[in-house]
CSV table of C-alpha atoms in Angstrom, one decimal:
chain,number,residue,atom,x,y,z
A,1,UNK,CA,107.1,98.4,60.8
A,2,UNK,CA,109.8,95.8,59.8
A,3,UNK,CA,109.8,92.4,61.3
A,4,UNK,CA,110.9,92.1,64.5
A,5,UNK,CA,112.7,89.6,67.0
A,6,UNK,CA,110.3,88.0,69.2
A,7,UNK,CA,112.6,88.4,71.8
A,8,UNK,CA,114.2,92.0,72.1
A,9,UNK,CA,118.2,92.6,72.4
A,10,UNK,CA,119.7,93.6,74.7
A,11,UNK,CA,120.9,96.9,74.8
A,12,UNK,CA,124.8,97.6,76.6
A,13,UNK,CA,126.6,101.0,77.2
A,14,UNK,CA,128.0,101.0,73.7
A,15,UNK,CA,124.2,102.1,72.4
A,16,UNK,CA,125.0,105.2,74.2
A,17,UNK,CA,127.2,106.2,70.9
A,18,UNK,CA,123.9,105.8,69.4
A,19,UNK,CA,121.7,109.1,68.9
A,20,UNK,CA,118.8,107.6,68.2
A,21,UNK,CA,119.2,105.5,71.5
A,22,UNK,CA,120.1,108.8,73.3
A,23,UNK,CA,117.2,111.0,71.8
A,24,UNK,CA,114.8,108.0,72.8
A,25,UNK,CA,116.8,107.6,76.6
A,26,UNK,CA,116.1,111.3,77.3
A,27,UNK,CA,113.0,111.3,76.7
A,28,UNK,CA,112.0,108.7,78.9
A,29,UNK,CA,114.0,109.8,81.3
A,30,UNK,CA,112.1,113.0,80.9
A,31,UNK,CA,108.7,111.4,81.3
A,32,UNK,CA,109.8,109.4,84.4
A,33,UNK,CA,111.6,112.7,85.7
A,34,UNK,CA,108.1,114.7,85.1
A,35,UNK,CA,106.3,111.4,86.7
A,36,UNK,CA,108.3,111.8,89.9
A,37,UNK,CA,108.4,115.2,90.0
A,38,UNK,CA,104.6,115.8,90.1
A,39,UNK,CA,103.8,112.5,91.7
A,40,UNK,CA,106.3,114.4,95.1
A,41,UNK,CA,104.4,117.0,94.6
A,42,UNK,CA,101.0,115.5,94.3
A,43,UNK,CA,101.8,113.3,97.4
A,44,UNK,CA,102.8,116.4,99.2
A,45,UNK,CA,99.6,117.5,98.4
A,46,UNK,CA,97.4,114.7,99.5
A,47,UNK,CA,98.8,114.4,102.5
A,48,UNK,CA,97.1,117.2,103.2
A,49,UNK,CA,93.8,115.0,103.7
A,50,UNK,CA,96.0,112.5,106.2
A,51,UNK,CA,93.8,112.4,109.6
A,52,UNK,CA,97.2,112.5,112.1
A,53,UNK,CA,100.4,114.1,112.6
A,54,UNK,CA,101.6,110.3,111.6
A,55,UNK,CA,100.1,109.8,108.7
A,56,UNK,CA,101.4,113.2,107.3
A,57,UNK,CA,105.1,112.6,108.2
A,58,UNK,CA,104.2,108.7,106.7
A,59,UNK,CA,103.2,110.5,103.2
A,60,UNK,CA,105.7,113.7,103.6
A,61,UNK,CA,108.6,110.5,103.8
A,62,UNK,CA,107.0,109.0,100.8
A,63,UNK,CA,107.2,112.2,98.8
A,64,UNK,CA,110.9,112.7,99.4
A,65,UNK,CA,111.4,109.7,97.9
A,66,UNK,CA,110.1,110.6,95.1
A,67,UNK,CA,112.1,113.7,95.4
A,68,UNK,CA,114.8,111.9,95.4
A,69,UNK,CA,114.3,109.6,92.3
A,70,UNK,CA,113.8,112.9,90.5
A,71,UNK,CA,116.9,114.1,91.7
A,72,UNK,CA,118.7,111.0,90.2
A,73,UNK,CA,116.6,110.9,87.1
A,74,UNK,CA,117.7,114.6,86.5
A,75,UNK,CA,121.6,114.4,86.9
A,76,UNK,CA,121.0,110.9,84.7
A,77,UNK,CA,119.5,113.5,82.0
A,78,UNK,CA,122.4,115.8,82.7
A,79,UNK,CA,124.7,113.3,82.3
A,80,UNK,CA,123.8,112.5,78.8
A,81,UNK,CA,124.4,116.0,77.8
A,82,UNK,CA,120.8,117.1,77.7
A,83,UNK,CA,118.8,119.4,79.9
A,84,UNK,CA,116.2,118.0,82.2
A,85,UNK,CA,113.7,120.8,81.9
A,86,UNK,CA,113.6,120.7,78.2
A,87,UNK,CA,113.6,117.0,78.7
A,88,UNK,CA,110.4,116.7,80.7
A,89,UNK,CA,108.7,119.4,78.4
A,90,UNK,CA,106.9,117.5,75.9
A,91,UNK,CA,105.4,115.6,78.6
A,92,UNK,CA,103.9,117.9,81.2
A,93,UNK,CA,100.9,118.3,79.8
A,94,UNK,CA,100.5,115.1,79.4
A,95,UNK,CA,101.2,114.1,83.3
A,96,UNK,CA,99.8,117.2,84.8
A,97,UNK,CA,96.2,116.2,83.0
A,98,UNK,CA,96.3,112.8,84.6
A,99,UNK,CA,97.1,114.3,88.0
A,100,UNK,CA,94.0,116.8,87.3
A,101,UNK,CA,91.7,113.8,86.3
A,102,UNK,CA,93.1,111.7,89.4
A,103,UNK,CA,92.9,114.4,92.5
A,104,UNK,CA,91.6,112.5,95.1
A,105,UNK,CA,89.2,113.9,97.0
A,106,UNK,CA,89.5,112.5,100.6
A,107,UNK,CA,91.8,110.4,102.3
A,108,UNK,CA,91.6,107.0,101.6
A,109,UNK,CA,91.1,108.3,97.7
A,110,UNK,CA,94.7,109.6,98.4
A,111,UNK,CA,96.1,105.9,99.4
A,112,UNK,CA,94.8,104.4,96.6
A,113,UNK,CA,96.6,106.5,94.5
A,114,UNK,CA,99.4,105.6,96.5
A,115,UNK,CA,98.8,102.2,96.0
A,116,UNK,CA,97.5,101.8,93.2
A,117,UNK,CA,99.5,104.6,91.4
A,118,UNK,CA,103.0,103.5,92.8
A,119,UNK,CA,102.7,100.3,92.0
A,120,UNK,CA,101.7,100.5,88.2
A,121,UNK,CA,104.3,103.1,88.2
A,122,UNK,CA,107.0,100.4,89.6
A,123,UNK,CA,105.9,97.5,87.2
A,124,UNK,CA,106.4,100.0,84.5
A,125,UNK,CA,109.8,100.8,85.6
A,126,UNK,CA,110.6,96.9,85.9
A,127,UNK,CA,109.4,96.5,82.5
A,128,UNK,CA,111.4,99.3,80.8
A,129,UNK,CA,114.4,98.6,82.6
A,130,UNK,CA,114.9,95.7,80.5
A,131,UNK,CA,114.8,98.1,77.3
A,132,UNK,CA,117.8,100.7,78.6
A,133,UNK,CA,121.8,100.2,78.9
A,134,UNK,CA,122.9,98.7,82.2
A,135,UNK,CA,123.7,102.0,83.4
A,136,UNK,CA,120.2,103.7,83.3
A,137,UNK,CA,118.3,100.1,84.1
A,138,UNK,CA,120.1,100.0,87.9
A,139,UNK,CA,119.4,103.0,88.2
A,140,UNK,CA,115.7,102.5,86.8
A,141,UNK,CA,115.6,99.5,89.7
A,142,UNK,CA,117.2,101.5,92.3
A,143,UNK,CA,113.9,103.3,92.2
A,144,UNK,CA,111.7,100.4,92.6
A,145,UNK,CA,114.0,99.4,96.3
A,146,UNK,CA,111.4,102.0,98.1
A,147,UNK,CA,107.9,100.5,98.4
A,148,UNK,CA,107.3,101.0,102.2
A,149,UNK,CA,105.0,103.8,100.7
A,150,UNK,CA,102.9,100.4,98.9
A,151,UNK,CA,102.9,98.5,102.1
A,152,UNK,CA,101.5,101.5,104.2
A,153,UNK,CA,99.0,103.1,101.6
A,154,UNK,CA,97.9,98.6,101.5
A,155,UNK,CA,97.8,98.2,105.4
A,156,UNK,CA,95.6,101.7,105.9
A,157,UNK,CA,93.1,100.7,102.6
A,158,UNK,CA,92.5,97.3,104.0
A,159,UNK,CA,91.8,98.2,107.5
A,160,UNK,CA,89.4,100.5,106.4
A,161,UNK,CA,87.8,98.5,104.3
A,162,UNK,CA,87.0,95.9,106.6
A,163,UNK,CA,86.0,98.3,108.9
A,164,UNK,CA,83.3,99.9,107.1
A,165,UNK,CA,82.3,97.7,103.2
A,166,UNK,CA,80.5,100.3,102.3
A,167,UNK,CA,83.9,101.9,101.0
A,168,UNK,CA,85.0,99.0,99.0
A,169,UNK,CA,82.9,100.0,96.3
A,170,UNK,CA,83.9,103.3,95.4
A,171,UNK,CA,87.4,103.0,96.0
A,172,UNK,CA,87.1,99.9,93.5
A,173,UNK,CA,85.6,102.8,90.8
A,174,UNK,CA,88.1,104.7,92.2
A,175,UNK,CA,91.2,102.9,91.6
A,176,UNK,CA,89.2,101.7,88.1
A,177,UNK,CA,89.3,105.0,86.9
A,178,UNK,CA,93.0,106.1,88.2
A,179,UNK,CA,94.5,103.3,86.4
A,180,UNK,CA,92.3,103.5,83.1
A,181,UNK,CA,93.4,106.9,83.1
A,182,UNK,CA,97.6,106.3,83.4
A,183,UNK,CA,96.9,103.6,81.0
A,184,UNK,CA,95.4,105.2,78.0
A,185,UNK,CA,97.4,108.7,78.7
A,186,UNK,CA,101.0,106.6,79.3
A,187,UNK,CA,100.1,104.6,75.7
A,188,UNK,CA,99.2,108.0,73.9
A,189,UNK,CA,102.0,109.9,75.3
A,190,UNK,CA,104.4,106.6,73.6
A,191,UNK,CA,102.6,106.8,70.4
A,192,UNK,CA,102.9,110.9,69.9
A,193,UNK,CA,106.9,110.7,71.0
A,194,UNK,CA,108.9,109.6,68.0
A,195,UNK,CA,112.0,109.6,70.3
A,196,UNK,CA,110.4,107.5,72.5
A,197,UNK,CA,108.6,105.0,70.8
A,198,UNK,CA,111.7,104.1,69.2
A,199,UNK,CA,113.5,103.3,72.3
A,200,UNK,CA,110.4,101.6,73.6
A,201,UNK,CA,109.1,99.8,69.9
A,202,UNK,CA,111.4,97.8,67.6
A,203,UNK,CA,110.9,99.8,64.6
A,204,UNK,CA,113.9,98.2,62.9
A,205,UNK,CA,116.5,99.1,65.4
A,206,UNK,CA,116.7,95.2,66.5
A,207,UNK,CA,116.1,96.9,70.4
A,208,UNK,CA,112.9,97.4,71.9
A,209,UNK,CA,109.6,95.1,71.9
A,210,UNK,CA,106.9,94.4,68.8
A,211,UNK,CA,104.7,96.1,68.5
A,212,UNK,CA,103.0,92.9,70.1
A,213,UNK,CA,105.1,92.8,72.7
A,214,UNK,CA,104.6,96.5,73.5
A,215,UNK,CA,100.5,95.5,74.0
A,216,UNK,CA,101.1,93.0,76.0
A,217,UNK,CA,103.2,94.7,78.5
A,218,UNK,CA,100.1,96.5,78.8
A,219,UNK,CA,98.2,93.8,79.6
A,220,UNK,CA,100.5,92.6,82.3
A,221,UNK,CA,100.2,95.6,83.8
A,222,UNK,CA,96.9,95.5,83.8
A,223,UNK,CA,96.8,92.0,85.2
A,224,UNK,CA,98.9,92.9,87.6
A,225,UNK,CA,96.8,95.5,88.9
A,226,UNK,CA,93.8,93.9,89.0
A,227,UNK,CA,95.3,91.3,91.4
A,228,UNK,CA,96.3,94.4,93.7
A,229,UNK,CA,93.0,95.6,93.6
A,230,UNK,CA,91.7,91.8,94.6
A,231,UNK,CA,94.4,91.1,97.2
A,232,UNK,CA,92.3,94.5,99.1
A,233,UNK,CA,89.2,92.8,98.7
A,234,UNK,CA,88.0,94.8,95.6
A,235,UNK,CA,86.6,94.2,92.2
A,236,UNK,CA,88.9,95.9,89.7
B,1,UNK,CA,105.6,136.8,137.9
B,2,UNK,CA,108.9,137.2,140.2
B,3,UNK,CA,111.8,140.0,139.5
B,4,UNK,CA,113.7,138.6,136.2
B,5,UNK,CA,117.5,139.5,135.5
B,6,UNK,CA,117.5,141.9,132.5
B,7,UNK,CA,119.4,139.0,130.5
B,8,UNK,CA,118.7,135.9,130.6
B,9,UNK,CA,120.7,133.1,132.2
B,10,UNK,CA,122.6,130.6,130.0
B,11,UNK,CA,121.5,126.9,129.7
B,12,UNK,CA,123.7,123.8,129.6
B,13,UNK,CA,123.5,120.5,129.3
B,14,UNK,CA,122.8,120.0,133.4
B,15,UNK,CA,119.2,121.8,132.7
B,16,UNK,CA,118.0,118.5,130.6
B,17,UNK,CA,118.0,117.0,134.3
B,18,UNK,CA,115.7,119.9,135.0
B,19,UNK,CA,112.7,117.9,134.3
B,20,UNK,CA,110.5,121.4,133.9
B,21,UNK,CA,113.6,122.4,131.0
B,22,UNK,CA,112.6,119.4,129.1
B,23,UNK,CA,109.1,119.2,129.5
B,24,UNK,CA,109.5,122.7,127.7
B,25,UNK,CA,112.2,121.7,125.8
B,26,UNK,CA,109.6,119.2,124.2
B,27,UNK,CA,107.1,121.7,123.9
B,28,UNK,CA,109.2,123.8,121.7
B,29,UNK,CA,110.8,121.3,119.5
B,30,UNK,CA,107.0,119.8,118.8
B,31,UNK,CA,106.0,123.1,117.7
B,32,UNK,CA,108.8,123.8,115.4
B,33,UNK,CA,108.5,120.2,114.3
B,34,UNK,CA,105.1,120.4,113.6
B,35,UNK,CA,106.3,124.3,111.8
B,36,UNK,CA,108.8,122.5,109.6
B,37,UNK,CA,105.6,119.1,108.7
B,38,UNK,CA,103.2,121.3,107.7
B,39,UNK,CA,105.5,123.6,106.1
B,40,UNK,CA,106.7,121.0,103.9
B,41,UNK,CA,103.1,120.5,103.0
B,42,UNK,CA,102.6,123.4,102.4
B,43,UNK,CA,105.5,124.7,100.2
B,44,UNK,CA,105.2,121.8,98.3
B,45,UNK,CA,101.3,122.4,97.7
B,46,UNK,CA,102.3,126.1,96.9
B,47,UNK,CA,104.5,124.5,94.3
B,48,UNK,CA,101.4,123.7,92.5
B,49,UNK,CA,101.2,127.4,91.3
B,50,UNK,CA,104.8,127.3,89.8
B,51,UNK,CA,104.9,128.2,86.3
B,52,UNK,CA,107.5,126.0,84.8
B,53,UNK,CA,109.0,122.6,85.7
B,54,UNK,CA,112.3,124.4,86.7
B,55,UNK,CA,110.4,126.8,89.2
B,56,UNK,CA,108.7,123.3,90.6
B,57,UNK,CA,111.9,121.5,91.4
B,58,UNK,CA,113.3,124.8,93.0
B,59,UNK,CA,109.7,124.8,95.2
B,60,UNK,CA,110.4,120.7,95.9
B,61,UNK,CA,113.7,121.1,97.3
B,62,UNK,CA,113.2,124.2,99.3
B,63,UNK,CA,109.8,121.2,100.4
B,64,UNK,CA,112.3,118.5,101.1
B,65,UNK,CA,114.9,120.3,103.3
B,66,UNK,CA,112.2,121.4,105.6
B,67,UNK,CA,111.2,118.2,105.9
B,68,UNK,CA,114.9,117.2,106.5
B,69,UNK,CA,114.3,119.8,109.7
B,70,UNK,CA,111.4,117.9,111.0
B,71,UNK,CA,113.4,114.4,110.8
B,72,UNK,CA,115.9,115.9,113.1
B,73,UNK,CA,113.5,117.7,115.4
B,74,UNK,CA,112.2,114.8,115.6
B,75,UNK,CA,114.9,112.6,116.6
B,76,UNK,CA,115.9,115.2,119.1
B,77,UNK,CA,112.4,114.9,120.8
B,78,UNK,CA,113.1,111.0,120.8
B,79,UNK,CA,116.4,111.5,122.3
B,80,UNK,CA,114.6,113.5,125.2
B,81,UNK,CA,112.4,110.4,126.1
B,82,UNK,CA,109.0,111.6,124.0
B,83,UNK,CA,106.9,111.1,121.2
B,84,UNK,CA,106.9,113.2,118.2
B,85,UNK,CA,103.4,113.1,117.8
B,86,UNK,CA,102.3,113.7,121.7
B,87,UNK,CA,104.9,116.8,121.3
B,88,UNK,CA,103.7,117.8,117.9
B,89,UNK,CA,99.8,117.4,119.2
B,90,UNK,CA,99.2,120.6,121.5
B,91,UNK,CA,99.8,122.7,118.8
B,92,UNK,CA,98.5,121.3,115.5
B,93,UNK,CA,95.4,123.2,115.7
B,94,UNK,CA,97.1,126.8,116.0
B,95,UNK,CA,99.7,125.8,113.3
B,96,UNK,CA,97.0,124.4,110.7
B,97,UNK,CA,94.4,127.4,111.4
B,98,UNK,CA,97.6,129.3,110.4
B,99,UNK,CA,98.3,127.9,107.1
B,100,UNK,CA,94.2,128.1,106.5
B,101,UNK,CA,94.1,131.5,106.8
B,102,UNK,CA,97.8,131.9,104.7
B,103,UNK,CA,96.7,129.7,101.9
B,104,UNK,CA,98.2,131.7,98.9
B,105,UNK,CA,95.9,132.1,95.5
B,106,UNK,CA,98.8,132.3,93.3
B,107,UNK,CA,102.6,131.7,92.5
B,108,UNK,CA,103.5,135.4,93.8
B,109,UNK,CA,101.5,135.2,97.1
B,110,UNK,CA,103.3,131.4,97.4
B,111,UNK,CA,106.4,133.1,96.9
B,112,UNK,CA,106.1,135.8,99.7
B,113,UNK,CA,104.6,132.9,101.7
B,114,UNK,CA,108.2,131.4,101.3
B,115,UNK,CA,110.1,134.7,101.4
B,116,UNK,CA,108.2,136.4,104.5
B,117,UNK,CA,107.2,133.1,106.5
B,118,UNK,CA,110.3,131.5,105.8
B,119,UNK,CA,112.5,134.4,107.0
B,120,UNK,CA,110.7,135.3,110.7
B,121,UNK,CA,110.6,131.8,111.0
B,122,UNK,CA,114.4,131.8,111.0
B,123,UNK,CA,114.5,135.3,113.2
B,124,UNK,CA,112.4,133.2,115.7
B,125,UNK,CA,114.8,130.1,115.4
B,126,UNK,CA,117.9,132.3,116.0
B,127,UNK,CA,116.1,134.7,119.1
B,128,UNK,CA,115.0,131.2,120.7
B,129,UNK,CA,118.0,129.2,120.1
B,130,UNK,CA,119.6,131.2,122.7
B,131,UNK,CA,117.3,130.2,125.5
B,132,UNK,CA,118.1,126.4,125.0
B,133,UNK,CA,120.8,123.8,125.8
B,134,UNK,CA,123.8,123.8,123.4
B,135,UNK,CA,123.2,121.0,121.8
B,136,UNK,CA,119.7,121.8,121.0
B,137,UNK,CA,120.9,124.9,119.9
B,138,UNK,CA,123.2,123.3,117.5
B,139,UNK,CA,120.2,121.9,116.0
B,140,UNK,CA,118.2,124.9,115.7
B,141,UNK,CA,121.1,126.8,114.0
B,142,UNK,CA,121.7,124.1,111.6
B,143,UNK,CA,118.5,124.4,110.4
B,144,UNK,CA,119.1,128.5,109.5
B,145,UNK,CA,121.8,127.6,107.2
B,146,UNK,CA,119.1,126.6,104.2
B,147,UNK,CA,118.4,130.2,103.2
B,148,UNK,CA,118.6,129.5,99.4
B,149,UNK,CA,114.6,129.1,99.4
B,150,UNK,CA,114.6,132.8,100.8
B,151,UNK,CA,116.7,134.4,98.0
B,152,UNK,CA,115.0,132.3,95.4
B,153,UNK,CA,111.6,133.8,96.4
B,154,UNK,CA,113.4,137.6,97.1
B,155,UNK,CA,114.7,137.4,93.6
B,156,UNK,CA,111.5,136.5,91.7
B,157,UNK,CA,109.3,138.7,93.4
B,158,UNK,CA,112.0,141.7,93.0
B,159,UNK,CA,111.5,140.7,89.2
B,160,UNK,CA,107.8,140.6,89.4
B,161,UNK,CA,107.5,143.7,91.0
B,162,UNK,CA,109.9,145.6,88.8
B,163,UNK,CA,107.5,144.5,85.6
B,164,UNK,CA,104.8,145.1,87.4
B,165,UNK,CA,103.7,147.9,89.4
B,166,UNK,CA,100.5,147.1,90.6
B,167,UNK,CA,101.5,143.5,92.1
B,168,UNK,CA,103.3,145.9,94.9
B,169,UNK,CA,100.2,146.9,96.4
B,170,UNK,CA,98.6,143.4,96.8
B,171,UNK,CA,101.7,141.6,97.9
B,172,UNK,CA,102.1,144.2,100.3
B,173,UNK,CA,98.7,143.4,101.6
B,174,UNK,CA,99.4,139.6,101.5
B,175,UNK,CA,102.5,139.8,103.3
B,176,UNK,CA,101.1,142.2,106.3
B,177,UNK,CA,98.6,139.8,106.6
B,178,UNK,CA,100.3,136.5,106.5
B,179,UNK,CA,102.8,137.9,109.2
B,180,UNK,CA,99.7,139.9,111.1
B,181,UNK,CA,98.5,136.5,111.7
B,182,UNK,CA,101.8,134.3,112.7
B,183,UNK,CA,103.3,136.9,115.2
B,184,UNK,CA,99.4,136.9,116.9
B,185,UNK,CA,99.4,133.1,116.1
B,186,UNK,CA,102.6,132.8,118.0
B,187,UNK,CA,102.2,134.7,121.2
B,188,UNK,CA,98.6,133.3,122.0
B,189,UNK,CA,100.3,129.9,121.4
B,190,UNK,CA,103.1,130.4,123.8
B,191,UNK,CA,100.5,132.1,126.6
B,192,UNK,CA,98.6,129.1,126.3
B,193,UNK,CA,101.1,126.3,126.9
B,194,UNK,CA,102.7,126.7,130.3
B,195,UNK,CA,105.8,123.9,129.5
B,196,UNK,CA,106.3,126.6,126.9
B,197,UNK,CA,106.2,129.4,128.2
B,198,UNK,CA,108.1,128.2,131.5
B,199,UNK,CA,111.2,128.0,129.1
B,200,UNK,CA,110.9,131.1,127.3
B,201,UNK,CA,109.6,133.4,129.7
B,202,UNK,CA,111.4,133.4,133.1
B,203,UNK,CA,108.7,133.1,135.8
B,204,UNK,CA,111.7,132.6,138.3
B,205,UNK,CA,113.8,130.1,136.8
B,206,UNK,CA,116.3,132.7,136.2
B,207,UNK,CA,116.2,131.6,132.4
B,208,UNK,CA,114.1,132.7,129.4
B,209,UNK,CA,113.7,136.6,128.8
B,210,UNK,CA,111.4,138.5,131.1
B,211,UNK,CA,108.0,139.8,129.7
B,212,UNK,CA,110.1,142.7,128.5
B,213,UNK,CA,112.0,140.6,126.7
B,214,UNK,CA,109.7,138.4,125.6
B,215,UNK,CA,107.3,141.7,123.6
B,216,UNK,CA,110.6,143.2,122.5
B,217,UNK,CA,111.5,139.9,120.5
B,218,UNK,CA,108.3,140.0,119.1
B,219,UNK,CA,109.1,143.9,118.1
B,220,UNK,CA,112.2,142.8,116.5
B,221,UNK,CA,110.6,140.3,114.8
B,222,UNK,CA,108.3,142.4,113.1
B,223,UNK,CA,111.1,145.5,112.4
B,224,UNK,CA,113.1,142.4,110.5
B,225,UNK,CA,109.3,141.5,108.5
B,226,UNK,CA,109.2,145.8,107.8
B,227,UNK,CA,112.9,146.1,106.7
B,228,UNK,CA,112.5,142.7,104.3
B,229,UNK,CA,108.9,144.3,103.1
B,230,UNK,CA,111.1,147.7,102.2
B,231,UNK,CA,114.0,145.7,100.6
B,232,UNK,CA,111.6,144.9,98.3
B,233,UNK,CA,110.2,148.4,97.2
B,234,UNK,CA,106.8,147.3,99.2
B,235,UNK,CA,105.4,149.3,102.4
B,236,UNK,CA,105.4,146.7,105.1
């Protein structure tokens, strides 16, 4: 680790003639492309448990959204000359475990994944964004426009809670353990990807954050969720 | 049931003042609305069994397009005057018990899910469409035009099969079943919903087929299922 600014550069679409910056964009473009991927597919899935014909078209909405990010994410991928599949590759496993470890196992489970999921998901976009050439950070915030799915999964969670309390206390372990999970998978998954780590982490490249920087993203995400989870009433 | 022409009358747009067309107007698009929900569900559940991240995407587009089918559905049931979800609610049950009994076990049985439910879905759609107003049947047709999901499934289980031999028998099996119970599915359905059947089956309307009719669409139906079974190489 060399020293590093405390502040990171800014990176413009002349870093594109940069492999290292390309190797590093891919792949997290790959990981978010896997992310959104499994997350329509795991939405899909969950909406399975919705209690109306509402709800499911509600969460079926959702999930092409997510379809659709994907879809972006991919031709992004595509336009940088690499293949999306072989892209998201080293990271499947990776994802498809958290999803495994995170299956929610009724309804209102599902919506805190939503919730709480989505939104983590969204500040980690914001942060990144700042890291990327213009090009790939509006698309990066395009993705972050749809969060009627965080307003509806919010609305839903608090309504039953207040109508039943009994409920607040497992979906606080609940969304505890979903986020603890994403967490300490999303910061191993950064540390075993060369190509991404040095797009993320200034490793001399002048462009990225220090490796101080880099933990304390983490903790403002973690902040940031923990005032989600109070905003619903819950202890996080 | 009254004498009944041996073809059926044509409908225009002057039969949406027939307050008895659109009450089974309604009726139908709920159910096919409801069809195309659950189907996206369902597909991209059955997506969960894909083995690669290339086979997944394939699955979640096939997902999202049906789910493009419900949105207009949809709208065209809000055009009439009525609710999605009242439409939608009559037949949930009968859809759902469907989908319990035709949950597949694996990515082959997901794929003849896709291959054999998708194509007499689309029979039905084109045998129907002709019963309705034109600009309902504009809508119906439009939603035929996505066969790619069809010939994506045909082509891996041709592959499958021809590596296999003995996946022939159980998909065979699978697929009798799955369509076994839609066809049986669908006409206890449409005898059970008189807005329904007052606009498929002409009790003296002079529109909609005549019982004949109405058993010989289901016979053609399930020579279509046989003849798709056979292009295969599997006894239907």
């Amino acid at each position: 680790m060399t020293e590093s600014p405390t502040s990171p550069g800014v990176r413009t679409e002349a870093d594109l003639a940069d492999p290292a910056y390309r190797q590093g964009l891919v792949a997290l473009l790959g990981v978010l492309a896997y992310g959104e991927l499994v997350g329509f597919l795991t939405i899909a899935q969950e909406a399975g448990f919705a209690p109306s014909s509402r709800d499911k078209a509600t969460l079926a909405h959702v999930a092409t959204q997510e379809f659709g990010h994907y879809e972006r994410l991919a031709a992004r991928i595509g336009d940088l000359g690499a293949d999306v599949h072989q892209a998201m590759a080293p990271f499947t496993r990776a994802v498809d475990d958290w999803h495994r470890r995170a299956t929610p196992t009724d309804w209102l489970e599902a919506l805190m994944k939503v919730y709480a999921g989505n939104s983590i998901a969204n500040d980690f976009y914001r942060e990144v964004s700042d890291l990327v050439d213009p090009q790939t950070r509006e698309l990066m915030r395009e993705a972050l426009e749809d969060s009627s799915q965080v307003e509806f999964a919010a609305g839903e969670l608090r309504r039953a809670i207040a109508s039943d309390k009994k409920v607040a206390g497992r979906l606080a372990l609940w969304g505890r353990r979903l986020i603890g999970e994403a967490l300490s998978q999303a910061q191993r998954v950064a540390a075993d990807n060369d190509d991404l780590m040095g797009l993320l982490v200034d490793t001399g490249s002048g462009y990225g954050l220090d490796l101080g920087g880099w933990m304390h993203m983490f903790t403002r995400l973690t902040d940031a969720h923990t005032a989600r989870m109070e905003a619903l009433g819950l202890s996080a």
